[in-house]
PDB file of C-alpha atoms and ligand atoms in Angstrom:
ATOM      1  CA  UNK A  15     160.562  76.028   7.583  1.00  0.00           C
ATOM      2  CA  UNK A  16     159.843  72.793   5.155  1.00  0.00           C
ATOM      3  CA  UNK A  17     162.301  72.363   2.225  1.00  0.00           C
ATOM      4  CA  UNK A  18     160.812  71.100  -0.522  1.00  0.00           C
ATOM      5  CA  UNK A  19     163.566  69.580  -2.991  1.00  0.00           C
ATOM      6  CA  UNK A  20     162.525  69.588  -6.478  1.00  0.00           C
ATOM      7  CA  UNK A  21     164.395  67.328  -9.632  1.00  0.00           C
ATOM      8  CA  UNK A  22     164.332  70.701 -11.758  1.00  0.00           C
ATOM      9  CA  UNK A  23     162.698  74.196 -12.989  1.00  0.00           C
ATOM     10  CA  UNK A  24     159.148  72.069 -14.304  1.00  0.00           C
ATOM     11  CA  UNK A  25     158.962  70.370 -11.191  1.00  0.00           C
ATOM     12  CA  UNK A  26     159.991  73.497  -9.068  1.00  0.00           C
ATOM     13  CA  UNK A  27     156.925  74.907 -11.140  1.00  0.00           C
ATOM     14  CA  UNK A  28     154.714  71.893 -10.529  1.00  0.00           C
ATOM     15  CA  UNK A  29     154.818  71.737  -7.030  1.00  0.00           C
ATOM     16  CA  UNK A  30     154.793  75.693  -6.123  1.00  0.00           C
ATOM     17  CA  UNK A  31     151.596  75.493  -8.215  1.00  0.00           C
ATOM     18  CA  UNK A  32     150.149  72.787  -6.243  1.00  0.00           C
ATOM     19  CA  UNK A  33     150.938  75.027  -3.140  1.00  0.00           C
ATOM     20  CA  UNK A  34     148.984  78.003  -4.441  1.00  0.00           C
ATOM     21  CA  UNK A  35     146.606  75.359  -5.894  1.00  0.00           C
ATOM     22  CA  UNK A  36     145.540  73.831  -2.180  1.00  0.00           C
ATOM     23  CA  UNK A  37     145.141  77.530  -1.167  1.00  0.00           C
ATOM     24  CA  UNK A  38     142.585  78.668  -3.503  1.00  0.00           C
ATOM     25  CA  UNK A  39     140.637  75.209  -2.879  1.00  0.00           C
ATOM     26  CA  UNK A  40     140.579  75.310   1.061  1.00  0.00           C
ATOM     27  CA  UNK A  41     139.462  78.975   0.401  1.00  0.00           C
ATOM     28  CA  UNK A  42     138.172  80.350  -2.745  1.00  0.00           C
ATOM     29  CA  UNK A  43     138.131  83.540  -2.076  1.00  0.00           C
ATOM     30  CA  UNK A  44     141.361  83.730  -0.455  1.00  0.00           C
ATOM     31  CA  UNK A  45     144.538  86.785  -0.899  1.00  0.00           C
ATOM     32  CA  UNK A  46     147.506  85.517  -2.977  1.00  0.00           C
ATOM     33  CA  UNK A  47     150.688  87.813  -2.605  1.00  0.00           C
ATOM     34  CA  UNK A  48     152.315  87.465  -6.077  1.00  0.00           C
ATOM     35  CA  UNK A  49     155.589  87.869  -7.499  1.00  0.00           C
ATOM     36  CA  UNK A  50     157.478  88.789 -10.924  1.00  0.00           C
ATOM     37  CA  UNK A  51     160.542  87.997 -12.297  1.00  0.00           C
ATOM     38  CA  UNK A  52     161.924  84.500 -13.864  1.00  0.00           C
ATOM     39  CA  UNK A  53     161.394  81.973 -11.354  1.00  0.00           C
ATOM     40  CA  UNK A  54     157.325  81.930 -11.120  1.00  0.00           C
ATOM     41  CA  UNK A  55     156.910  81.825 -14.546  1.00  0.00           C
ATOM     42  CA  UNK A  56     156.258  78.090 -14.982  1.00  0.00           C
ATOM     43  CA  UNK A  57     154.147  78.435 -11.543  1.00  0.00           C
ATOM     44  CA  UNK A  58     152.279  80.419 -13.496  1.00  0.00           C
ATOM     45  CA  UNK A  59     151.997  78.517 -16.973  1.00  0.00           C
ATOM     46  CA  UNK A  60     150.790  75.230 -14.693  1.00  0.00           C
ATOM     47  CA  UNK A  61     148.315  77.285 -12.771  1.00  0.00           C
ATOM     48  CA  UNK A  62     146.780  78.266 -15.642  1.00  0.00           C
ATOM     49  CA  UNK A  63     147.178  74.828 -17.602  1.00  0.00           C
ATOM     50  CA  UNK A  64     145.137  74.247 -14.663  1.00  0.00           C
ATOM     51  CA  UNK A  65     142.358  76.530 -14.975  1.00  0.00           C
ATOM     52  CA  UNK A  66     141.921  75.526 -18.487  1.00  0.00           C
ATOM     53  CA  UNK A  67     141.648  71.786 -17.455  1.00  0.00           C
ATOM     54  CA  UNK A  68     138.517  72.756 -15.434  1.00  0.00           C
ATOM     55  CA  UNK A  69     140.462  71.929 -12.120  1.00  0.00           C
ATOM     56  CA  UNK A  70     140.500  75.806 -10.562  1.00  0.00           C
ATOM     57  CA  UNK A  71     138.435  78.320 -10.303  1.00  0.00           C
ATOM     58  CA  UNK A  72     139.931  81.914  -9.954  1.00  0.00           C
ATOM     59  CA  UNK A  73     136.924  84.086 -10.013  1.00  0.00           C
ATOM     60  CA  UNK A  74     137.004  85.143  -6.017  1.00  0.00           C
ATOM     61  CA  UNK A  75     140.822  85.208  -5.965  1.00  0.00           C
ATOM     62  CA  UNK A  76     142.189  88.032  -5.316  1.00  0.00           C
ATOM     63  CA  UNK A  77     146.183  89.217  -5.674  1.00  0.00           C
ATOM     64  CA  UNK A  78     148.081  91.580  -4.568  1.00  0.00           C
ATOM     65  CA  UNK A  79     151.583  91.825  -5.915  1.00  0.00           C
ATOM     66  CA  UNK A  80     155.153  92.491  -4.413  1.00  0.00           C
ATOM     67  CA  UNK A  81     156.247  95.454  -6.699  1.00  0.00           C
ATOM     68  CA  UNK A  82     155.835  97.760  -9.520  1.00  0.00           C
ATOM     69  CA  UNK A  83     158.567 100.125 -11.006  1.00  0.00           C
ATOM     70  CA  UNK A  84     157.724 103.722 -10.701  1.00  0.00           C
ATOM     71  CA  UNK A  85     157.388 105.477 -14.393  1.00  0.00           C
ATOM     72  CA  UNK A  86     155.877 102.832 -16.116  1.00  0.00           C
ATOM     73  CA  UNK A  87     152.500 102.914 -17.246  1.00  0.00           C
ATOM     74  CA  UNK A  88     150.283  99.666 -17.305  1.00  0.00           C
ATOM     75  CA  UNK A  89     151.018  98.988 -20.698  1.00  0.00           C
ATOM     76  CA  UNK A  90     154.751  98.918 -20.682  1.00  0.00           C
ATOM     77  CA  UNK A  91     155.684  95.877 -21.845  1.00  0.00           C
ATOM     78  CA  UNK A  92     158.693  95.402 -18.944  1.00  0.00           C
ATOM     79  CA  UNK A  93     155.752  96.967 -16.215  1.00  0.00           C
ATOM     80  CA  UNK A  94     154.680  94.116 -13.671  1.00  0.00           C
ATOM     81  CA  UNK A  95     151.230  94.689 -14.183  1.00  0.00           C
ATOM     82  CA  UNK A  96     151.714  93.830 -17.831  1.00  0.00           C
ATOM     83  CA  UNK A  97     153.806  90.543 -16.880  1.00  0.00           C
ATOM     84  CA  UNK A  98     150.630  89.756 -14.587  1.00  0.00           C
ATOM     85  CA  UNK A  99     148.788  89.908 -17.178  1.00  0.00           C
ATOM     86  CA  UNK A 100     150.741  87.934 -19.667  1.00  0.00           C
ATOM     87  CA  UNK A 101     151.940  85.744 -17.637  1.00  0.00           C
ATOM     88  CA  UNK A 102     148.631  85.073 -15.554  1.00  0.00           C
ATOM     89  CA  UNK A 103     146.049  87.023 -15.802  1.00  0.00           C
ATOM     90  CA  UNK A 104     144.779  86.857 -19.034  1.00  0.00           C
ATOM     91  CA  UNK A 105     144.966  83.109 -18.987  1.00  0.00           C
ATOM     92  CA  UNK A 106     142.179  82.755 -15.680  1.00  0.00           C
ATOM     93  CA  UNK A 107     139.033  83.794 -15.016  1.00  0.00           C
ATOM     94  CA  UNK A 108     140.375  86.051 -12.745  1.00  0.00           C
ATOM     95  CA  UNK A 109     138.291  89.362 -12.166  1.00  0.00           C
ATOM     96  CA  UNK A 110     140.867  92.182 -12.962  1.00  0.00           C
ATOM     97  CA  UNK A 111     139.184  94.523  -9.774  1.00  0.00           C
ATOM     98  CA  UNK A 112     140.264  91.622  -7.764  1.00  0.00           C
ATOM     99  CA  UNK A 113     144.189  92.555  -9.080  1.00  0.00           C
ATOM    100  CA  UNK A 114     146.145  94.985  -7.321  1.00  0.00           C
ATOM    101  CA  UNK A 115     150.097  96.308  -8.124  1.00  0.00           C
ATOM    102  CA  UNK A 116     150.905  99.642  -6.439  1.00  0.00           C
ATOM    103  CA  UNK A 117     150.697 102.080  -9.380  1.00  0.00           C
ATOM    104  CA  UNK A 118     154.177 103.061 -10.523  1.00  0.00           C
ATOM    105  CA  UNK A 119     152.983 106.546 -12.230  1.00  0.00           C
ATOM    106  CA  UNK A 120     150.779 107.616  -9.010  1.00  0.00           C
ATOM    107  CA  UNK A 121     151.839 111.411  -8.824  1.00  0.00           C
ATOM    108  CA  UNK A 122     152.938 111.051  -4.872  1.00  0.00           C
ATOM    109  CA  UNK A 123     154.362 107.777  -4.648  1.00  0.00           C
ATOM    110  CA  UNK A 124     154.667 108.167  -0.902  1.00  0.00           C
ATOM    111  CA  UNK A 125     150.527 108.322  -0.677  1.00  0.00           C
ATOM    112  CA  UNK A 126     150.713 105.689  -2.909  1.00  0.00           C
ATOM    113  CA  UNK A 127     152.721 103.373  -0.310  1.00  0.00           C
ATOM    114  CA  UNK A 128     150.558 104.425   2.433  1.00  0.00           C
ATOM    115  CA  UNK A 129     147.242 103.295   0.153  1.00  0.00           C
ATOM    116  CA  UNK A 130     148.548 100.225  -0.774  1.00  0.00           C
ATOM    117  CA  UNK A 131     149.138  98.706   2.727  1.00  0.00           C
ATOM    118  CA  UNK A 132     145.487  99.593   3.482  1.00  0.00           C
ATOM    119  CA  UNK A 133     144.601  97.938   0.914  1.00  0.00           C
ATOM    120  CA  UNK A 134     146.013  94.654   1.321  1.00  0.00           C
ATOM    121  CA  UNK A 135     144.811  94.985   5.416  1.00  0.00           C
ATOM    122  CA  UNK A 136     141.237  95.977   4.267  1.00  0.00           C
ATOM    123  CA  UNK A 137     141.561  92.359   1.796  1.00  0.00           C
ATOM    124  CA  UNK A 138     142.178  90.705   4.969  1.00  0.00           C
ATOM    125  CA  UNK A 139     145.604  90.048   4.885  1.00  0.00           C
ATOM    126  CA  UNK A 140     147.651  87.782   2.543  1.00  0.00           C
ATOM    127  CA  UNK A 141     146.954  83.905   2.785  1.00  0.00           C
ATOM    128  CA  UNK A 142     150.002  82.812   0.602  1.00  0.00           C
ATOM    129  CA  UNK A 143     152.579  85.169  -0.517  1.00  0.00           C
ATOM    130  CA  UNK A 144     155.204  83.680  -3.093  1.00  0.00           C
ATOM    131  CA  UNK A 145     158.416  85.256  -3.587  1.00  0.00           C
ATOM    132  CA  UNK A 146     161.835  84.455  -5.306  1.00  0.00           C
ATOM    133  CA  UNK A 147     165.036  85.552  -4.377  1.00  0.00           C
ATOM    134  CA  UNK A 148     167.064  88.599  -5.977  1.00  0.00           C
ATOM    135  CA  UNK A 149     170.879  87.195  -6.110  1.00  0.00           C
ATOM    136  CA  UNK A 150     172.306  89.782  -3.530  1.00  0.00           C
ATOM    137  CA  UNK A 151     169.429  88.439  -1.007  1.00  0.00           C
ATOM    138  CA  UNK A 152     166.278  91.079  -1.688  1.00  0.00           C
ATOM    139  CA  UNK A 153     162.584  89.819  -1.624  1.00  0.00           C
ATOM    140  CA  UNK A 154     160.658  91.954  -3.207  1.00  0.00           C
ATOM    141  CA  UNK A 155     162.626  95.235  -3.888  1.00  0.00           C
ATOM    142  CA  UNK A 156     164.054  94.783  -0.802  1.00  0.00           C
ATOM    143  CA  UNK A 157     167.404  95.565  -1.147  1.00  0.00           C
ATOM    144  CA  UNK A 158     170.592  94.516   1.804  1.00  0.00           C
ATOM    145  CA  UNK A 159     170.502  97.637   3.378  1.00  0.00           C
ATOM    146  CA  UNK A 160     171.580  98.363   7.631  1.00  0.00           C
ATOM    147  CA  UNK A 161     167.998  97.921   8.709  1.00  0.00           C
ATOM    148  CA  UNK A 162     164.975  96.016   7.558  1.00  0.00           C
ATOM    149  CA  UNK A 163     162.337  98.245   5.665  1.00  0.00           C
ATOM    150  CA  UNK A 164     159.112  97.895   7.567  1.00  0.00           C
ATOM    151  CA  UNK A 165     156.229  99.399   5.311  1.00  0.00           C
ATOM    152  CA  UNK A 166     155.265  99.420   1.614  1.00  0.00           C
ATOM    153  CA  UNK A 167     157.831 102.245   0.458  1.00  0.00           C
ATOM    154  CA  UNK A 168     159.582 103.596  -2.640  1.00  0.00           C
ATOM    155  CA  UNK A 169     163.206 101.908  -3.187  1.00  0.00           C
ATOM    156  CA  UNK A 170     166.376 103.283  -5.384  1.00  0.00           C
ATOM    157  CA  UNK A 171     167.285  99.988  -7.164  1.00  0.00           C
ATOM    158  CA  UNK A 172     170.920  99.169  -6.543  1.00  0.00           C
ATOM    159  CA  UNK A 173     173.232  98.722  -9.669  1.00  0.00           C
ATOM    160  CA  UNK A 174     173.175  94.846  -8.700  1.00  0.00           C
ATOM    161  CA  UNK A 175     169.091  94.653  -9.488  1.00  0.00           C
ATOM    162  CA  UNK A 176     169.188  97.048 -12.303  1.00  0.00           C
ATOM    163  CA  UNK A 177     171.703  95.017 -13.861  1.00  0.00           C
ATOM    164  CA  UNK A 178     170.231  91.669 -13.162  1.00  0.00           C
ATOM    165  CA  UNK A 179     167.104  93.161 -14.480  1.00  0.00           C
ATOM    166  CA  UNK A 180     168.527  94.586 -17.597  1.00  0.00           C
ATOM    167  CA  UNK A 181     167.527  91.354 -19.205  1.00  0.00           C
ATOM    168  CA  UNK A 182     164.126  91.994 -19.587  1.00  0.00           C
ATOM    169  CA  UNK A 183     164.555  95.873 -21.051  1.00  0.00           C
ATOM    170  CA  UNK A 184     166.772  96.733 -24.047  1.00  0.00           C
ATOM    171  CA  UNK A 185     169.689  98.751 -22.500  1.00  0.00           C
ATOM    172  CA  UNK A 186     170.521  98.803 -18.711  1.00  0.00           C
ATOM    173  CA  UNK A 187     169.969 102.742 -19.258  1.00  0.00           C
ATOM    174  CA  UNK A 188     166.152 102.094 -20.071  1.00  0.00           C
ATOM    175  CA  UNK A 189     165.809  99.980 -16.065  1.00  0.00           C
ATOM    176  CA  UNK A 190     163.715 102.007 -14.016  1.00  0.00           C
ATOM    177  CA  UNK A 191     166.035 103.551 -11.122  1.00  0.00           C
ATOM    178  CA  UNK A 192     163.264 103.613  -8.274  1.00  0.00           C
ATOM    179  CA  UNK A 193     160.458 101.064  -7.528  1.00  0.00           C
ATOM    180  CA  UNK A 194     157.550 100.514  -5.135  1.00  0.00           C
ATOM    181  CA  UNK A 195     157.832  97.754  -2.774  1.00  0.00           C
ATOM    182  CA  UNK A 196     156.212  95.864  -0.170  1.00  0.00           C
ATOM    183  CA  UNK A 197     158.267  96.232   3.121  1.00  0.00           C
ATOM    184  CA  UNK A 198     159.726  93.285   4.763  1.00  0.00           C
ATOM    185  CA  UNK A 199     156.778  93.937   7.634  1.00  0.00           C
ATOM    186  CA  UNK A 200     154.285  93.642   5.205  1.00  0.00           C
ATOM    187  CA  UNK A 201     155.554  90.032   3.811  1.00  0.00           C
ATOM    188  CA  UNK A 202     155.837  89.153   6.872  1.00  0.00           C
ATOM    189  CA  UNK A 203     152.715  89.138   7.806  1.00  0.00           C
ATOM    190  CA  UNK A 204     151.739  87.084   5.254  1.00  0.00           C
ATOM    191  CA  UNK A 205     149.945  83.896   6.608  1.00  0.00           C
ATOM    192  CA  UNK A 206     152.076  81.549   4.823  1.00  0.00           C
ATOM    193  CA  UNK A 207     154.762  82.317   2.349  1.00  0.00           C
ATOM    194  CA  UNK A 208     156.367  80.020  -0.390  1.00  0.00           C
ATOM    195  CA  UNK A 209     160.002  80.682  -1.431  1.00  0.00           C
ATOM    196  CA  UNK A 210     160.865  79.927  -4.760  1.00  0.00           C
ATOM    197  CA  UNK A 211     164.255  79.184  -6.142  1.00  0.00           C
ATOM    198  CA  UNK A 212     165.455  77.602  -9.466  1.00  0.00           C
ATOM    199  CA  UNK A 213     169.407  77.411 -10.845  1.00  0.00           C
ATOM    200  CA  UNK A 214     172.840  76.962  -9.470  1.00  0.00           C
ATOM    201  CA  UNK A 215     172.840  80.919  -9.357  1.00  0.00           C
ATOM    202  CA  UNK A 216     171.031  81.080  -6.338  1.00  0.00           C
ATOM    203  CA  UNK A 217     172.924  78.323  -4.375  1.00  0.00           C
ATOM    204  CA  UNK A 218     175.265  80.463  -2.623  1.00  0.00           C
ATOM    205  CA  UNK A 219     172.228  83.359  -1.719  1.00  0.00           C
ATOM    206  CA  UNK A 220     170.024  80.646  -0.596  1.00  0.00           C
ATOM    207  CA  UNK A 221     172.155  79.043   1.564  1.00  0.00           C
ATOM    208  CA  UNK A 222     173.386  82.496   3.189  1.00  0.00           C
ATOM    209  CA  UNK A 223     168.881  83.400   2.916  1.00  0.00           C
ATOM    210  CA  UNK A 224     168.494  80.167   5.015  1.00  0.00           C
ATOM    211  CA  UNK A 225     171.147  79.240   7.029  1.00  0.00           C
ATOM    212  CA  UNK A 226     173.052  82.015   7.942  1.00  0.00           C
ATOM    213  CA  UNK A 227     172.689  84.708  10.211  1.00  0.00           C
ATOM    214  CA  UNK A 228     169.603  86.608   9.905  1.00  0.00           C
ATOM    215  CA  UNK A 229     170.639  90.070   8.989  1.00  0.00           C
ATOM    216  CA  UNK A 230     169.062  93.202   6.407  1.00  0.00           C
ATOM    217  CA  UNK A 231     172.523  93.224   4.682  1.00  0.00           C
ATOM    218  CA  UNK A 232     170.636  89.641   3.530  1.00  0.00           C
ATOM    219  CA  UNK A 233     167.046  90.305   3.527  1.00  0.00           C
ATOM    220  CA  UNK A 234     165.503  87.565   2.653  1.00  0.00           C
ATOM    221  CA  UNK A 235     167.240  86.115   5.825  1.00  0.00           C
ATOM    222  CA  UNK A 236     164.268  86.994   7.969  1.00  0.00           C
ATOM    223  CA  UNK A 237     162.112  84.516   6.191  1.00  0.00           C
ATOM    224  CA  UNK A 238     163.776  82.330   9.305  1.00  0.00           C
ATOM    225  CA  UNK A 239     161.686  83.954  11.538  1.00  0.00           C
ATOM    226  CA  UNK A 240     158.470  83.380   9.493  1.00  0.00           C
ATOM    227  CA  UNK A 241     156.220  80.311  11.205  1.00  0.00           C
ATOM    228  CA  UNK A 242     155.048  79.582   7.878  1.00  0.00           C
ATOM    229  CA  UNK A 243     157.477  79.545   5.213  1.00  0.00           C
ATOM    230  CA  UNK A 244     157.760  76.225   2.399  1.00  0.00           C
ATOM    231  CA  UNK A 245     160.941  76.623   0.504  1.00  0.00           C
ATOM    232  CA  UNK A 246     160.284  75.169  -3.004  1.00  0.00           C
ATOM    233  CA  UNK A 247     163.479  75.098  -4.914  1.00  0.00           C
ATOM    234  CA  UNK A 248     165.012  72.338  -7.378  1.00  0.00           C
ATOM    235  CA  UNK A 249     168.546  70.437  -6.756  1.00  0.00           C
ATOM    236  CA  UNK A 250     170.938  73.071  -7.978  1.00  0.00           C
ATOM    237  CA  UNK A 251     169.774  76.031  -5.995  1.00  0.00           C
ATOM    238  CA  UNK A 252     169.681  73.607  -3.040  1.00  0.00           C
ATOM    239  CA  UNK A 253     173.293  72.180  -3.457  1.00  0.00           C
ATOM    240  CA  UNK A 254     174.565  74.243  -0.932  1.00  0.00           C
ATOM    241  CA  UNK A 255     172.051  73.308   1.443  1.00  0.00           C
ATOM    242  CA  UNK A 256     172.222  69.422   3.086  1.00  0.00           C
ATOM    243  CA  UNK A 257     168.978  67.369   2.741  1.00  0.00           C
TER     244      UNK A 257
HETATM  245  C1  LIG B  21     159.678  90.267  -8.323  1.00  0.00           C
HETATM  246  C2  LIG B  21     160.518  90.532  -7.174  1.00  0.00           C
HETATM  247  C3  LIG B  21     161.950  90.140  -7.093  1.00  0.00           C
HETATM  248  C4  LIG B  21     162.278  88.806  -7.744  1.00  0.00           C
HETATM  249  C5  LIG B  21     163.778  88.519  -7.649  1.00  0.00           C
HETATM  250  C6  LIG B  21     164.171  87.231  -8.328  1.00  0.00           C
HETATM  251  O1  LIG B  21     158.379  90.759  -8.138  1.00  0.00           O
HETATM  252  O2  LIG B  21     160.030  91.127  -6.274  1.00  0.00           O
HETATM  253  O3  LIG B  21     162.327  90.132  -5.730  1.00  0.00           O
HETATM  254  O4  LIG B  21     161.555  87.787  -7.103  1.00  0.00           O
HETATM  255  O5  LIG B  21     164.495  89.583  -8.222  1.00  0.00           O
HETATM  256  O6  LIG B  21     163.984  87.394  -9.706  1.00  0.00           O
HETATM  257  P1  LIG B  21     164.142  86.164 -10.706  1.00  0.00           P
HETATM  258  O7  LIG B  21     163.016  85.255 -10.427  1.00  0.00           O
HETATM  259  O8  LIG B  21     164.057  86.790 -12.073  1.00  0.00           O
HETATM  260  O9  LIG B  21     165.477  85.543 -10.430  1.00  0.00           O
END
């Protein structure tokens, strides 16, 4: 695991961004596993800052992301294919075919699960799959649970997520109750993965996520066991953890 201590959020954001930034220049047309949430955001601003400087070129990248709530369409404003596309997408010259997010309103979501892990093996496999950290330990939708989930599978959100989530939405009652996720097998077999984490809110969950035992009621714990994993995360979400 390599720690990379960062002064703040814009440098957290600066540096993941160079990370995903040497990856698409040692191969163009390479798989990025994405993520949603807070923390990436400013990944995402400087990658495309970047783009628009002339410095990267996105038109063989292609992206698979993490998660999608089931029941929302596309063009639901709290969906995560619209925050891909606000966020990032419509900011590069990235070709939208090349985008994947398991589709929330498929009408069997368990088919749905089963299609999107062959579609991420017949991409080849992820090259670099960035992730944050949910405060009670989930990557992904991952939630602590007594086992780790292997497989791309539908997830009830626990009241912790939906609450934490209820941010983005106007009433908690209006949070999805069930998403689809990646499974903790499938980001694990990413090639690399980078770890994001910004704000003394994660400083306890981080330190638990990378020091302590490795255990599903803490899943981002098994990151541990990844041979690839850069930790970029600024000074207050690293507190806990000695440099
Ligand atoms: C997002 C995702 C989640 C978030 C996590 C942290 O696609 O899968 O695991 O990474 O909930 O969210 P933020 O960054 O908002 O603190």
């Amino acid at each position: 695991m390599r720690i990379i201590r960062t002064k703040n959020y814009q440098d957290m954001s600066q540096k993941a961004a160079n990370v995903v930034f040497s990856t698409i220049i040692l191969k163009p047309d390479c798989l990025l596993g994405l993520a949603t949430g807070g923390t990436p955001v400013g990944m995402y601003q400087v990658l495309a800052d970047r783009y628009v400087m002339g410095d990267l070129d996105f038109k063989s990248v292609k992206t698979v992301n993490l998660d999608e709530y089931v029941g929302l369409s596309e063009d639901h404003p709290q969906s995560y294919r619209y925050f891909m596309m606000e966020n990032l997408f419509s900011k590069i010259n990235i070709d939208r075919a090349n985008t994947y997010l398991p589709n929330g309103l498929a009408e069997d979501s368990e088919a749905e699960c089963e299609n999107y892990e062959e579609v991420i093996t017949k991409l080849g496999g992820v090259d670099l799959q960035v992730l944050g950290i949910g405060n009670n330990g989930h990557i992904g939708f991952n939630e602590p649970a007594d086992v780790f989930d292997k497989q791309t599978h539908v997830v009830k959100l626990t009241e912790n997520t939906r609450q934490a989530n209820a941010r983005f939405f106007d009433s908690i009652e209006q949070v999805p109750t069930d998403a689809i996720t990646m499974g903790i097998k499938t980001i694990m077999k990413a090639r690399a993965i980078i770890l994001l984490a910004s704000g003394e809110g994660k400083k306890e969950i981080l330190k638990e996520a990378l020091l302590g035992p490795i255990t599903p009621k803490v899943p981002a714990s098994v990151l541990q066991l990844h041979p690839n994993l850069i930790v970029v995360a600024d000074e207050a979400a690293l507190s806990l953890i000695p440099s």
